[in-house]
Coordinates of C-alpha atoms in Angstrom, one line a residue:
M3 CA -9.0 59.8 -21.3
D4 CA -8.0 61.2 -24.6
R5 CA -10.1 63.9 -26.3
D6 CA -11.9 61.6 -28.7
Q7 CA -12.9 59.2 -26.0
A8 CA -14.0 62.0 -23.6
L9 CA -16.2 63.6 -26.3
A10 CA -17.7 60.2 -27.3
F11 CA -18.6 59.6 -23.6
L12 CA -20.0 63.1 -23.3
H13 CA -22.1 62.8 -26.5
D14 CA -23.7 59.5 -25.4
M15 CA -24.4 60.8 -21.9
L16 CA -26.0 63.9 -23.3
L17 CA -28.0 62.0 -25.8
G18 CA -29.2 59.6 -23.1
R19 CA -30.3 62.5 -20.8
R20 CA -32.0 64.6 -23.5
F21 CA -33.7 61.5 -25.1
E22 CA -35.2 60.5 -21.7
E23 CA -36.3 64.0 -21.0
R24 CA -38.1 64.1 -24.3
C25 CA -39.6 60.7 -23.6
A26 CA -41.2 62.2 -20.5
E27 CA -42.7 65.0 -22.6
E28 CA -44.1 62.6 -25.2
Y29 CA -45.5 60.4 -22.4
M30 CA -47.4 63.5 -21.1
K31 CA -48.7 64.2 -24.6
G32 CA -50.0 60.7 -24.9
N33 CA -47.7 59.6 -27.6
I34 CA -46.1 56.9 -25.3
A35 CA -48.4 54.6 -23.5
G36 CA -47.9 52.0 -20.8
F37 CA -45.0 51.9 -18.3
L38 CA -42.1 54.2 -18.9
H39 CA -39.0 53.8 -16.7
L40 CA -36.5 56.7 -17.3
Y41 CA -32.7 56.7 -16.7
P42 CA -31.6 60.3 -15.9
G43 CA -28.8 60.2 -13.3
E44 CA -27.5 56.7 -14.3
E45 CA -25.9 57.5 -17.7
A46 CA -22.3 56.9 -16.5
V47 CA -23.1 53.2 -16.0
A48 CA -24.5 52.6 -19.5
V49 CA -21.8 54.6 -21.2
G50 CA -18.9 53.4 -19.2
V51 CA -19.8 49.7 -19.4
I52 CA -20.9 49.5 -23.1
H53 CA -18.0 51.6 -24.4
A54 CA -15.7 49.0 -22.7
C55 CA -17.3 46.2 -24.6
E56 CA -16.6 44.8 -28.0
T57 CA -19.2 45.0 -30.7
S58 CA -19.3 41.2 -30.7
D59 CA -20.4 41.1 -27.1
Y60 CA -24.0 40.5 -26.1
I61 CA -26.0 43.0 -24.0
V62 CA -29.0 41.8 -21.9
S63 CA -30.8 44.6 -20.1
T64 CA -33.8 45.4 -17.9
Y65 CA -37.0 47.5 -18.4
R66 CA -34.9 50.7 -17.9
E67 CA -33.0 50.1 -21.1
H68 CA -33.5 53.0 -23.5
V69 CA -30.0 54.5 -22.9
H70 CA -28.4 51.1 -23.0
A71 CA -29.8 50.6 -26.5
L72 CA -28.8 54.1 -27.7
V73 CA -25.2 53.7 -26.4
R74 CA -25.1 50.3 -28.1
G75 CA -25.8 52.0 -31.4
V76 CA -29.5 51.4 -31.9
P77 CA -30.7 54.4 -33.9
A78 CA -32.5 57.0 -31.7
G79 CA -35.4 57.1 -34.3
E80 CA -35.9 53.3 -34.0
V81 CA -35.9 53.5 -30.2
M82 CA -38.4 56.4 -30.1
A83 CA -40.6 54.7 -32.7
E84 CA -40.7 51.6 -30.6
L85 CA -41.8 53.7 -27.6
F86 CA -44.5 55.1 -29.8
G87 CA -45.6 51.6 -30.8
K88 CA -44.8 52.2 -34.4
R89 CA -43.8 49.6 -37.1
C90 CA -40.4 51.2 -37.7
G91 CA -39.4 50.6 -34.1
C92 CA -36.6 48.2 -33.3
S93 CA -39.1 45.6 -32.2
R94 CA -41.6 46.6 -34.9
G95 CA -43.8 48.4 -32.5
M96 CA -44.8 45.3 -30.5
G97 CA -42.3 45.5 -27.7
G98 CA -42.7 49.0 -26.4
S99 CA -40.5 50.7 -23.7
M100 CA -39.6 47.5 -21.8
H101 CA -38.8 45.2 -24.7
L102 CA -36.3 46.9 -27.0
F103 CA -34.4 44.3 -29.1
D104 CA -31.8 44.5 -31.9
P105 CA -30.0 41.2 -32.6
Q106 CA -27.9 42.7 -35.3
R107 CA -26.2 44.8 -32.7
R108 CA -26.4 41.9 -30.2
F109 CA -28.7 43.9 -28.0
M110 CA -30.7 41.0 -26.7
G111 CA -33.5 42.9 -25.1
G112 CA -34.9 44.7 -22.3
Y113 CA -37.0 42.5 -20.0
A114 CA -40.0 43.5 -17.9
I115 CA -39.8 40.8 -15.3
V116 CA -37.5 41.6 -12.3
G117 CA -34.6 39.1 -12.4
E118 CA -35.4 37.9 -15.9
T119 CA -32.1 39.0 -17.3
Y120 CA -29.9 36.4 -15.4
P121 CA -31.2 33.2 -17.1
V122 CA -31.1 34.8 -20.5
A123 CA -27.6 36.0 -20.0
I124 CA -26.2 32.6 -18.8
G125 CA -28.0 31.0 -21.7
L126 CA -26.1 33.2 -24.1
G127 CA -23.0 32.6 -22.1
Y128 CA -23.5 28.8 -22.3
G129 CA -23.8 29.0 -26.0
I130 CA -20.6 31.0 -26.3
A131 CA -18.7 28.6 -24.1
M132 CA -20.0 25.5 -26.0
K133 CA -18.7 27.0 -29.2
D134 CA -15.5 28.3 -27.6
L135 CA -16.1 31.8 -28.9
P136 CA -14.2 35.0 -27.7
E137 CA -17.4 36.9 -26.9
A138 CA -18.8 38.0 -23.5
V139 CA -22.3 38.7 -22.2
I140 CA -23.1 41.9 -20.2
C141 CA -26.0 41.3 -17.9
F142 CA -27.5 44.4 -16.4
F143 CA -29.8 44.3 -13.3
G144 CA -30.9 46.5 -10.5
D145 CA -30.4 46.3 -6.8
G146 CA -34.1 45.3 -6.5
A147 CA -33.5 42.1 -8.4
V148 CA -30.8 40.6 -6.2
N149 CA -33.3 38.9 -3.9
Q150 CA -34.8 36.9 -6.8
G151 CA -34.1 33.2 -6.9
T152 CA -32.8 33.6 -10.5
F153 CA -30.0 35.7 -9.2
H154 CA -28.6 33.0 -7.0
E155 CA -29.3 30.1 -9.4
S156 CA -27.7 32.0 -12.3
L157 CA -24.6 33.1 -10.4
N158 CA -24.1 29.5 -9.2
M159 CA -24.4 28.0 -12.7
A160 CA -22.2 30.8 -14.2
A161 CA -19.5 30.1 -11.7
L162 CA -19.7 26.3 -11.9
W163 CA -19.3 26.4 -15.7
K164 CA -17.0 29.4 -15.9
L165 CA -19.4 31.2 -18.3
P166 CA -18.2 34.5 -19.9
V167 CA -20.8 36.7 -18.2
L168 CA -20.2 40.1 -16.6
F169 CA -23.0 40.8 -14.2
V170 CA -23.5 44.6 -13.8
C171 CA -25.7 45.8 -10.9
E172 CA -27.0 49.3 -11.4
N173 CA -27.5 50.0 -7.7
N174 CA -29.7 53.2 -7.7
Q175 CA -30.4 52.4 -4.0
Y176 CA -34.1 52.0 -4.4
A177 CA -36.3 49.0 -5.4
I178 CA -39.2 51.1 -6.7
G179 CA -39.8 53.0 -3.4
T180 CA -37.9 50.8 -1.0
E181 CA -34.3 51.7 0.1
I182 CA -31.9 48.8 -0.3
H183 CA -31.2 48.6 3.4
R184 CA -34.9 47.9 4.0
H185 CA -35.1 45.1 1.5
S186 CA -31.7 43.4 1.6
A187 CA -30.0 41.8 4.6
V188 CA -26.7 42.4 2.7
P189 CA -27.0 45.8 1.1
E190 CA -23.5 45.6 -0.4
V191 CA -24.5 43.7 -3.5
Y192 CA -20.9 42.9 -4.6
K193 CA -20.4 40.9 -1.4
R194 CA -23.0 38.4 -2.5
A195 CA -20.8 37.1 -5.3
A196 CA -18.4 35.7 -2.8
A197 CA -20.8 32.9 -2.1
Y198 CA -20.1 31.6 -5.6
R199 CA -16.4 32.5 -5.7
I200 CA -17.1 35.2 -8.4
P201 CA -14.7 38.1 -8.3
A202 CA -16.6 41.3 -7.6
E203 CA -16.0 45.0 -7.2
R204 CA -18.0 48.0 -6.1
V205 CA -17.4 51.1 -8.3
D206 CA -18.6 54.8 -8.3
G207 CA -21.4 54.6 -10.8
M208 CA -21.5 58.4 -11.1
D209 CA -18.0 58.5 -12.6
V210 CA -17.9 57.3 -16.2
L211 CA -14.2 56.7 -16.3
K212 CA -14.1 54.6 -13.2
V213 CA -17.0 52.5 -14.6
Y214 CA -15.2 52.2 -17.9
R215 CA -11.9 51.1 -16.3
A216 CA -13.6 48.6 -14.0
T217 CA -15.5 47.1 -16.9
E218 CA -12.4 46.9 -19.1
H219 CA -10.5 45.0 -16.3
A220 CA -13.4 42.6 -15.7
L221 CA -13.8 41.8 -19.3
Q222 CA -10.1 41.1 -19.6
Q223 CA -10.4 38.5 -16.8
I224 CA -13.4 37.0 -18.5
R225 CA -11.7 36.7 -21.9
A226 CA -8.7 35.1 -20.2
G227 CA -10.9 32.3 -19.1
S228 CA -11.4 33.2 -15.5
G229 CA -15.1 32.9 -15.6
P230 CA -17.8 35.4 -14.6
Q231 CA -17.3 38.7 -12.9
L232 CA -19.6 41.1 -11.1
L233 CA -19.6 44.9 -10.9
E234 CA -21.8 46.9 -8.5
C235 CA -22.1 50.4 -9.8
L236 CA -23.4 52.8 -7.1
T237 CA -25.6 55.3 -8.9
Y238 CA -28.9 57.3 -8.4
R239 CA -31.9 58.0 -10.5
F240 CA -33.1 61.5 -10.4
R241 CA -36.7 60.6 -11.2
G242 CA -39.1 58.2 -9.6
H243 CA -39.3 54.5 -10.5
S244 CA -41.4 55.2 -13.5
M245 CA -43.5 58.1 -14.9
A246 CA -46.3 56.9 -12.6
D247 CA -44.1 57.5 -9.6
P248 CA -43.4 61.0 -8.4
G249 CA -40.8 59.7 -5.9
H250 CA -42.2 61.5 -2.9
Y251 CA -41.2 58.6 -0.7
R252 CA -37.5 59.5 -1.0
P253 CA -35.7 61.4 1.8
P254 CA -34.5 64.9 0.8
V255 CA -31.1 64.6 2.5
E256 CA -29.5 61.3 2.0
V257 CA -26.1 62.7 2.6
K258 CA -27.1 63.3 6.2
A259 CA -27.2 59.5 7.0
H260 CA -25.5 60.1 10.3
Q261 CA -28.7 61.8 11.6
Q262 CA -30.8 58.7 11.1
T263 CA -30.4 57.7 14.7
D264 CA -32.5 60.7 15.7
P265 CA -36.1 59.4 15.9
L266 CA -37.5 62.8 15.2
E267 CA -35.3 63.1 12.0
L268 CA -36.4 59.6 11.0
A269 CA -40.1 60.6 11.4
L270 CA -39.5 63.7 9.3
R271 CA -37.8 61.8 6.6
E272 CA -40.8 59.4 6.3
L273 CA -43.1 62.4 5.9
S274 CA -41.0 64.6 3.7
L275 CA -42.2 65.5 0.2
V276 CA -39.1 67.4 -0.8
Y277 CA -37.4 66.1 -4.0
P278 CA -33.6 65.7 -3.5
T279 CA -31.4 68.0 -5.5
P280 CA -28.2 66.6 -7.1
E281 CA -26.1 68.3 -4.4
Q282 CA -28.1 66.4 -1.7
I283 CA -27.7 63.0 -3.3
A284 CA -25.4 60.7 -1.5
A285 CA -24.1 59.1 -4.7
G286 CA -22.4 62.4 -5.6
P287 CA -22.7 65.1 -8.3
D288 CA -24.4 64.6 -11.6
A289 CA -22.1 62.3 -13.7
L290 CA -22.9 64.4 -16.8
L291 CA -21.8 67.7 -15.2
K292 CA -18.7 65.9 -13.8
L293 CA -17.6 64.7 -17.3
R294 CA -18.3 68.1 -18.9
Q295 CA -16.1 69.8 -16.3
Y296 CA -13.4 67.2 -16.9
C297 CA -13.5 68.0 -20.6
F298 CA -13.2 71.7 -19.8
D299 CA -10.3 71.1 -17.4
Q300 CA -8.4 69.0 -19.8
G301 CA -8.8 71.4 -22.7
H302 CA -10.8 68.8 -24.7
L303 CA -13.8 71.2 -25.0
H304 CA -14.7 74.8 -24.5
E305 CA -18.1 76.4 -23.7
E306 CA -18.9 77.2 -27.3
G307 CA -18.0 73.6 -28.3
F308 CA -20.2 72.2 -25.6
K309 CA -23.2 74.3 -26.8
E310 CA -22.6 73.0 -30.3
L311 CA -22.6 69.4 -29.0
E312 CA -25.8 70.0 -27.0
Q313 CA -27.4 71.4 -30.2
Q314 CA -26.3 68.3 -32.1
V315 CA -27.8 66.0 -29.5
Q316 CA -31.0 68.1 -29.4
D317 CA -31.3 67.8 -33.2
E318 CA -30.8 64.0 -32.9
V319 CA -33.6 63.7 -30.4
E320 CA -35.9 66.0 -32.4
A321 CA -35.2 63.9 -35.5
A322 CA -36.0 60.7 -33.5
V323 CA -39.3 62.1 -32.4
Q324 CA -40.2 63.2 -35.9
F325 CA -39.3 59.8 -37.3
A326 CA -41.5 58.1 -34.6
L327 CA -44.5 60.4 -35.4
E328 CA -44.3 59.7 -39.1
S329 CA -43.8 56.0 -38.8
P330 CA -46.7 53.7 -39.6
Q331 CA -48.6 51.5 -37.1
P332 CA -47.8 47.7 -37.0
T333 CA -50.2 45.6 -39.1
L334 CA -51.9 42.3 -38.3
D335 CA -49.4 40.6 -40.6
D336 CA -46.6 42.0 -38.4
A337 CA -48.3 40.4 -35.4
W338 CA -48.5 37.0 -37.1
Q339 CA -44.8 37.2 -38.1
A340 CA -43.9 38.0 -34.5
L341 CA -46.0 35.1 -33.3
Y342 CA -44.4 32.6 -35.6
C343 CA -40.8 33.8 -35.3
N344 CA -38.0 31.5 -34.2
R345 CA -40.1 28.4 -35.1
G346 CA -37.5 27.1 -37.6
D347 CA -34.6 26.5 -35.3
E348 CA -33.1 29.9 -35.8
I349 CA -30.1 30.6 -33.7
L350 CA -28.9 33.9 -32.1
I351 CA -25.3 32.9 -31.3

């Protein structure tokens, strides 16, 4: 990684972390209503994948999509305004946290339904293939969505038609409060792609450079006409499933998996209310701290420079909140326009 790339990665990871932390504050103040699924801990996946994409590629995301949108280039103010339900939001205040959308940047939405991203992604991929265009589609999904029928139907169709889709599993190891080995007979998500002859790889989702390189390689294969690819990024969210979830169900010491055969330890795990520290998390150290240390070690950045970058990001987040607070509410006319949109054979591809 050269200096410019390293600092770009670090900026976007910092922005994602600080933005989400501020979202939690604004939620507690009552400025954000409804469900709010935050991303701290998983930033290396969004940054590594999206930085490896072309601006012409399409992004389809889940309900945990704020950082995906930010990295894609959706202005922080527009994202925050959308979370506030304001007219200046990227979905004009009518999408909220789970439905961010920016067709100009080919960010084709967050989707609230588990497993909803797959059909949308292969629909985009089908349109690209029909027109013989050089673009690709990035389809994000979580480990909790791999047991949906849409997963298997979409992988089958994508493989059969050699669609230009990169399926990216953000495996944070929990489907809401259920560990993956409790809800999946095959907990290694990447192995499932073999049933459809789709090349797949598991990558350390806490290392932004590894994610970037794996994505770059997969997209090269897609653009060469090899058909769909799948990446499983092993990561970990530091918060509960949503703001309504304190995460008390999670074991405090996941690195001590070898002790799971002890029935006493297993019982203690089920009852424990200790929140895991980054050091105790099996997925490894905080990806943000890892990248910061890399920049220090390579001479790309010094402590004073990092503080300046942190202040810059903090100012961006503060400006986004202020923009959201000052933005107007949607009107009834906005609602009618949203209802009657895409009724004139508009196309997105």
